[in-house]
CSV table of C-alpha atoms in Angstrom, one decimal:
chain,number,residue,atom,x,y,z
A,1,UNK,CA,-11.2,14.6,18.6
A,2,UNK,CA,-13.2,13.2,16.5
A,3,UNK,CA,-16.4,14.9,17.5
A,4,UNK,CA,-17.8,18.3,18.2
A,5,UNK,CA,-20.8,20.6,19.3
A,6,UNK,CA,-24.3,21.4,17.2
A,7,UNK,CA,-25.3,25.0,18.0
A,8,UNK,CA,-27.6,23.1,20.2
A,9,UNK,CA,-25.1,21.9,21.7
A,10,UNK,CA,-25.7,18.1,21.4
A,11,UNK,CA,-22.4,15.7,19.8
A,12,UNK,CA,-22.1,15.0,16.3
A,13,UNK,CA,-19.6,13.5,14.2
A,14,UNK,CA,-17.3,15.7,11.6
A,15,UNK,CA,-17.7,13.8,8.8
A,16,UNK,CA,-15.6,12.8,6.7
A,17,UNK,CA,-15.0,15.5,3.7
A,18,UNK,CA,-13.3,16.2,-0.1
A,19,UNK,CA,-11.3,19.3,1.6
A,20,UNK,CA,-9.4,16.7,4.2
A,21,UNK,CA,-5.8,17.0,3.7
A,22,UNK,CA,-3.6,14.4,4.1
A,23,UNK,CA,-2.6,14.7,8.3
A,24,UNK,CA,-6.7,15.2,8.2
A,25,UNK,CA,-7.5,11.4,7.2
A,26,UNK,CA,-4.5,10.2,9.1
A,27,UNK,CA,-6.8,11.1,12.5
A,28,UNK,CA,-9.5,9.9,11.0
A,29,UNK,CA,-7.6,6.2,10.0
A,30,UNK,CA,-5.9,6.7,13.9
A,31,UNK,CA,-9.3,6.8,15.4
A,32,UNK,CA,-10.6,4.2,13.9
A,33,UNK,CA,-7.7,1.6,14.5
A,34,UNK,CA,-8.7,-1.9,16.0
A,35,UNK,CA,-5.6,-4.7,17.3
A,36,UNK,CA,-8.4,-7.0,16.2
A,37,UNK,CA,-9.2,-6.1,13.2
A,38,UNK,CA,-4.8,-5.7,13.1
A,39,UNK,CA,-4.5,-9.3,14.2
A,40,UNK,CA,-7.1,-11.1,12.3
A,41,UNK,CA,-5.3,-9.6,9.4
A,42,UNK,CA,-1.7,-10.5,10.2
A,43,UNK,CA,-3.6,-14.3,10.2
A,44,UNK,CA,-4.0,-13.7,5.7
A,45,UNK,CA,-0.7,-13.8,5.8
A,46,UNK,CA,-0.8,-10.0,5.6
A,47,UNK,CA,2.0,-7.3,7.0
A,48,UNK,CA,0.5,-5.8,9.4
A,49,UNK,CA,3.5,-3.6,10.9
A,50,UNK,CA,2.7,-0.4,10.3
A,51,UNK,CA,-0.5,-1.4,10.5
A,52,UNK,CA,-3.9,0.4,12.2
A,53,UNK,CA,-6.5,-2.8,11.5
A,54,UNK,CA,-9.2,-1.2,9.7
A,55,UNK,CA,-11.0,-3.9,7.8
A,56,UNK,CA,-11.8,-2.8,3.7
A,57,UNK,CA,-15.7,-2.4,4.5
A,58,UNK,CA,-14.7,0.9,6.4
A,59,UNK,CA,-12.1,2.9,4.0
A,60,UNK,CA,-13.5,2.3,1.3
A,61,UNK,CA,-16.6,4.0,1.9
A,62,UNK,CA,-13.8,6.7,3.5
A,63,UNK,CA,-12.8,6.8,0.3
A,64,UNK,CA,-16.2,7.6,-1.3
A,65,UNK,CA,-16.2,10.4,1.1
A,66,UNK,CA,-13.0,12.5,1.0
A,67,UNK,CA,-13.5,11.3,-3.7
A,68,UNK,CA,-10.2,11.4,-5.0
A,69,UNK,CA,-7.0,13.5,-5.0
A,70,UNK,CA,-4.0,13.1,-6.9
A,71,UNK,CA,-1.4,15.3,-4.5
A,72,UNK,CA,-3.5,13.4,-0.4
A,73,UNK,CA,-3.2,10.3,-2.6
A,74,UNK,CA,0.3,10.9,-2.8
A,75,UNK,CA,1.2,12.1,0.8
A,76,UNK,CA,-1.1,9.3,2.6
A,77,UNK,CA,1.1,6.8,0.8
A,78,UNK,CA,4.8,8.9,2.4
A,79,UNK,CA,2.8,8.1,4.9
A,80,UNK,CA,4.3,4.6,5.4
A,81,UNK,CA,0.5,3.6,7.7
A,82,UNK,CA,-1.0,0.5,5.8
A,83,UNK,CA,-4.6,1.8,5.3
A,84,UNK,CA,-3.3,4.7,3.9
A,85,UNK,CA,-1.4,3.5,2.0
A,86,UNK,CA,-4.7,1.7,0.3
A,87,UNK,CA,-6.4,4.6,0.8
A,88,UNK,CA,-4.2,6.0,-1.6
A,89,UNK,CA,-5.1,3.3,-3.8
A,90,UNK,CA,-8.6,3.9,-3.4
A,91,UNK,CA,-9.0,7.5,-4.1
A,92,UNK,CA,-5.7,9.0,-6.1
A,93,UNK,CA,-6.8,10.4,-9.9
A,94,UNK,CA,-6.1,7.5,-12.7
A,95,UNK,CA,-5.9,9.9,-15.0
A,96,UNK,CA,-2.4,11.6,-12.8
A,97,UNK,CA,-0.6,8.8,-11.8
A,98,UNK,CA,2.5,8.3,-13.7
A,99,UNK,CA,4.9,5.2,-14.3
A,100,UNK,CA,7.3,7.4,-12.0
A,101,UNK,CA,5.8,7.1,-9.3
A,102,UNK,CA,4.5,2.8,-9.7
A,103,UNK,CA,8.1,2.4,-9.9
A,104,UNK,CA,8.4,4.9,-6.9
A,105,UNK,CA,5.4,2.5,-4.6
A,106,UNK,CA,6.6,-1.1,-5.9
A,107,UNK,CA,10.4,0.2,-3.6
A,108,UNK,CA,8.2,-0.1,-1.0
A,109,UNK,CA,5.6,-3.4,-2.1
A,110,UNK,CA,5.5,-5.7,1.5
A,111,UNK,CA,2.4,-7.3,1.5
A,112,UNK,CA,0.3,-8.6,-1.6
A,113,UNK,CA,-3.2,-6.6,-0.6
A,114,UNK,CA,-1.1,-3.7,-0.8
A,115,UNK,CA,0.3,-5.1,-4.3
A,116,UNK,CA,-2.9,-5.9,-5.7
A,117,UNK,CA,-5.3,-2.5,-5.1
A,118,UNK,CA,-1.8,-0.3,-6.6
A,119,UNK,CA,-2.6,-3.2,-9.4
A,120,UNK,CA,-5.4,-2.1,-10.4
A,121,UNK,CA,-4.8,1.7,-9.6
A,122,UNK,CA,-2.0,1.3,-12.3
A,123,UNK,CA,-4.5,-0.7,-14.6
A,124,UNK,CA,-7.3,2.5,-13.7
A,125,UNK,CA,-4.1,4.4,-15.0
A,126,UNK,CA,-3.5,3.2,-18.2
A,127,UNK,CA,0.3,2.1,-17.1
A,128,UNK,CA,-0.7,-1.7,-18.3
A,129,UNK,CA,1.9,-1.2,-22.0
A,130,UNK,CA,4.3,0.7,-19.2
A,131,UNK,CA,4.5,-1.6,-16.6
A,132,UNK,CA,3.6,-5.2,-16.8
A,133,UNK,CA,6.6,-6.8,-19.1
A,134,UNK,CA,9.3,-3.9,-16.1
A,135,UNK,CA,7.0,-5.4,-13.2
A,136,UNK,CA,6.5,-9.4,-14.8
A,137,UNK,CA,10.8,-9.6,-15.2
A,138,UNK,CA,12.2,-8.4,-11.3
A,139,UNK,CA,12.9,-10.7,-9.7
A,140,UNK,CA,11.3,-9.6,-6.1
A,141,UNK,CA,8.7,-11.8,-4.8
A,142,UNK,CA,5.6,-8.2,-5.0
A,143,UNK,CA,7.5,-6.3,-7.6
A,144,UNK,CA,6.8,-9.6,-9.4
A,145,UNK,CA,3.4,-10.0,-8.0
A,146,UNK,CA,2.0,-6.6,-9.4
A,147,UNK,CA,3.3,-7.3,-12.8
A,148,UNK,CA,0.8,-10.9,-12.6
A,149,UNK,CA,-2.5,-9.1,-10.2
A,150,UNK,CA,-1.9,-6.2,-13.2
A,151,UNK,CA,-3.0,-8.9,-15.7
A,152,UNK,CA,-5.7,-10.4,-13.6
A,153,UNK,CA,-7.3,-7.2,-13.4
A,154,UNK,CA,-6.1,-5.5,-16.6
A,155,UNK,CA,-8.3,-9.3,-18.7
A,156,UNK,CA,-11.1,-8.2,-16.3
A,157,UNK,CA,-11.6,-4.3,-16.4
A,158,UNK,CA,-9.6,-3.2,-20.0
A,159,UNK,CA,-13.1,-4.2,-22.3
A,160,UNK,CA,-12.8,-1.7,-24.5
A,161,UNK,CA,-8.9,-3.6,-25.5
A,162,UNK,CA,-8.4,-6.2,-28.6
A,163,UNK,CA,-7.9,-10.2,-26.9
A,164,UNK,CA,-4.6,-10.4,-28.6
A,165,UNK,CA,-3.7,-8.2,-25.3
A,166,UNK,CA,-3.1,-11.2,-24.0
A,167,UNK,CA,-1.4,-13.3,-25.9
A,168,UNK,CA,2.5,-12.1,-24.5
A,169,UNK,CA,0.3,-12.3,-20.6
A,170,UNK,CA,0.3,-15.7,-21.6
A,171,UNK,CA,4.4,-16.0,-22.8
A,172,UNK,CA,4.9,-13.8,-19.3
A,173,UNK,CA,3.1,-17.2,-17.5
A,174,UNK,CA,4.7,-19.6,-19.4
A,175,UNK,CA,7.4,-18.2,-17.9
A,176,UNK,CA,7.4,-17.6,-14.5
A,177,UNK,CA,4.8,-20.5,-13.5
A,178,UNK,CA,7.8,-22.2,-11.8
A,179,UNK,CA,8.4,-19.3,-9.0
A,180,UNK,CA,7.7,-21.1,-6.9
A,181,UNK,CA,6.8,-17.8,-4.7
A,182,UNK,CA,3.2,-18.3,-2.8
A,183,UNK,CA,2.6,-14.9,-3.7
A,184,UNK,CA,4.2,-14.9,-7.1
A,185,UNK,CA,2.9,-18.5,-8.0
A,186,UNK,CA,-0.9,-17.2,-6.8
A,187,UNK,CA,-0.2,-14.1,-8.6
A,188,UNK,CA,0.7,-16.0,-11.7
A,189,UNK,CA,-2.4,-18.7,-10.8
A,190,UNK,CA,-5.4,-15.7,-11.1
A,191,UNK,CA,-3.1,-14.5,-14.3
A,192,UNK,CA,-4.6,-17.6,-16.2
A,193,UNK,CA,-7.8,-18.0,-14.5
A,194,UNK,CA,-8.3,-13.9,-16.0
A,195,UNK,CA,-7.0,-14.6,-19.3
A,196,UNK,CA,-9.5,-17.7,-19.4
A,197,UNK,CA,-12.0,-16.4,-18.6
A,198,UNK,CA,-12.3,-12.8,-20.7
A,199,UNK,CA,-13.5,-14.6,-23.2
A,200,UNK,CA,-14.3,-17.7,-25.5
A,201,UNK,CA,-11.4,-16.7,-28.0
A,202,UNK,CA,-8.9,-16.5,-25.2
A,203,UNK,CA,-10.4,-19.8,-22.8
A,204,UNK,CA,-8.7,-22.1,-25.7
A,205,UNK,CA,-4.8,-21.4,-25.2
A,206,UNK,CA,-5.5,-20.6,-22.0
A,207,UNK,CA,-7.0,-23.3,-20.9
A,208,UNK,CA,-4.2,-25.3,-23.0
A,209,UNK,CA,-1.4,-23.9,-21.3
A,210,UNK,CA,-2.8,-24.9,-18.1
A,211,UNK,CA,-2.9,-28.1,-18.5
A,212,UNK,CA,0.8,-28.1,-20.6
A,213,UNK,CA,1.4,-27.1,-17.0
A,214,UNK,CA,-0.5,-29.6,-15.2
A,215,UNK,CA,1.9,-31.8,-16.3
A,216,UNK,CA,5.3,-30.7,-16.0
A,217,UNK,CA,8.2,-32.4,-13.3
A,218,UNK,CA,7.7,-28.5,-11.1
A,219,UNK,CA,6.2,-28.8,-8.4
A,220,UNK,CA,4.4,-24.5,-9.4
A,221,UNK,CA,3.6,-25.8,-12.9
A,222,UNK,CA,1.7,-29.0,-11.8
A,223,UNK,CA,0.1,-26.7,-8.8
A,224,UNK,CA,-0.8,-23.4,-11.3
A,225,UNK,CA,-1.5,-25.6,-14.2
A,226,UNK,CA,-3.6,-27.5,-11.9
A,227,UNK,CA,-6.1,-25.5,-10.6
A,228,UNK,CA,-6.7,-23.1,-13.3
A,229,UNK,CA,-7.6,-26.0,-15.3
A,230,UNK,CA,-10.1,-27.3,-13.4
A,231,UNK,CA,-11.9,-23.6,-13.2
A,232,UNK,CA,-11.8,-23.1,-16.5
A,233,UNK,CA,-12.6,-26.2,-17.5
A,234,UNK,CA,-16.3,-26.6,-15.2
A,235,UNK,CA,-19.5,-26.3,-16.8
A,236,UNK,CA,-20.2,-22.7,-14.4
A,237,UNK,CA,-16.6,-21.2,-16.7
A,238,UNK,CA,-17.8,-22.9,-19.8
A,239,UNK,CA,-22.2,-21.2,-19.2
A,240,UNK,CA,-20.9,-17.7,-18.3
A,241,UNK,CA,-18.4,-18.3,-21.9
A,242,UNK,CA,-21.1,-18.7,-24.1
A,243,UNK,CA,-23.3,-16.9,-23.0
A,244,UNK,CA,-21.5,-13.6,-22.7
A,245,UNK,CA,-20.4,-14.4,-26.7
A,246,UNK,CA,-23.8,-14.6,-27.3
A,247,UNK,CA,-24.1,-11.4,-26.1
A,248,UNK,CA,-21.8,-10.3,-27.7
A,249,UNK,CA,-22.9,-11.4,-30.8
A,250,UNK,CA,-26.8,-9.9,-30.9
A,251,UNK,CA,-24.7,-7.3,-29.8
A,252,UNK,CA,-23.2,-7.1,-33.0
A,253,UNK,CA,-25.8,-8.2,-35.1
A,254,UNK,CA,-28.7,-4.9,-33.7
A,255,UNK,CA,-26.1,-2.1,-35.1
A,256,UNK,CA,-26.7,-3.5,-38.4
A,257,UNK,CA,-30.0,-1.8,-40.3
């Protein structure tokens, strides 16, 4: 049971704590399962065969309470339970995540939500140099998606890296924009948009590629290009980039006496 009585006989909830091991976390997960939530996830194209039906809005606070623990994250992943694997992504220690671990996890990729959160962890672990090309060149749909999801997260979160980091990423996007598999092309589109929104320096080449793809005879390339060009050409995107550039310029000039 997840409830116990205190000294006065009142029932209190057994609150998650960092000391919980994998087995204890799984008990909590199973006690919060919801068939209604599970059915709802399936409508969004999420694979629910091993899902319990717990929204991320409950998993995120749980991850914060149990805190980060690398070995527990590895154990949670091996359960095969969707929510346990998401918790593994949320609560692993990025500094301890290895390329070998990422490749092992990739063997089980079969749902876009797990893939995207794992990709975020791999970026946080700074494995972009080793994994992005490897994943993108892999023909498996969800592994390739992981590569492009890493590009999208990397464009957003690798703020200390120079913009030149994205130059080879644009080439990968152009090379694989003809992959018409649903979860690949959506990730390719996401990656292209995120690169174009990273900075004014990257906006021009990203928009140029989007417009080139938009003119393609290939249906997948055309969809990716049209959708990305629409967002990258929008006034709101241009205004945000101009504001960001002005802030960076002001910050740079203020560092001089």
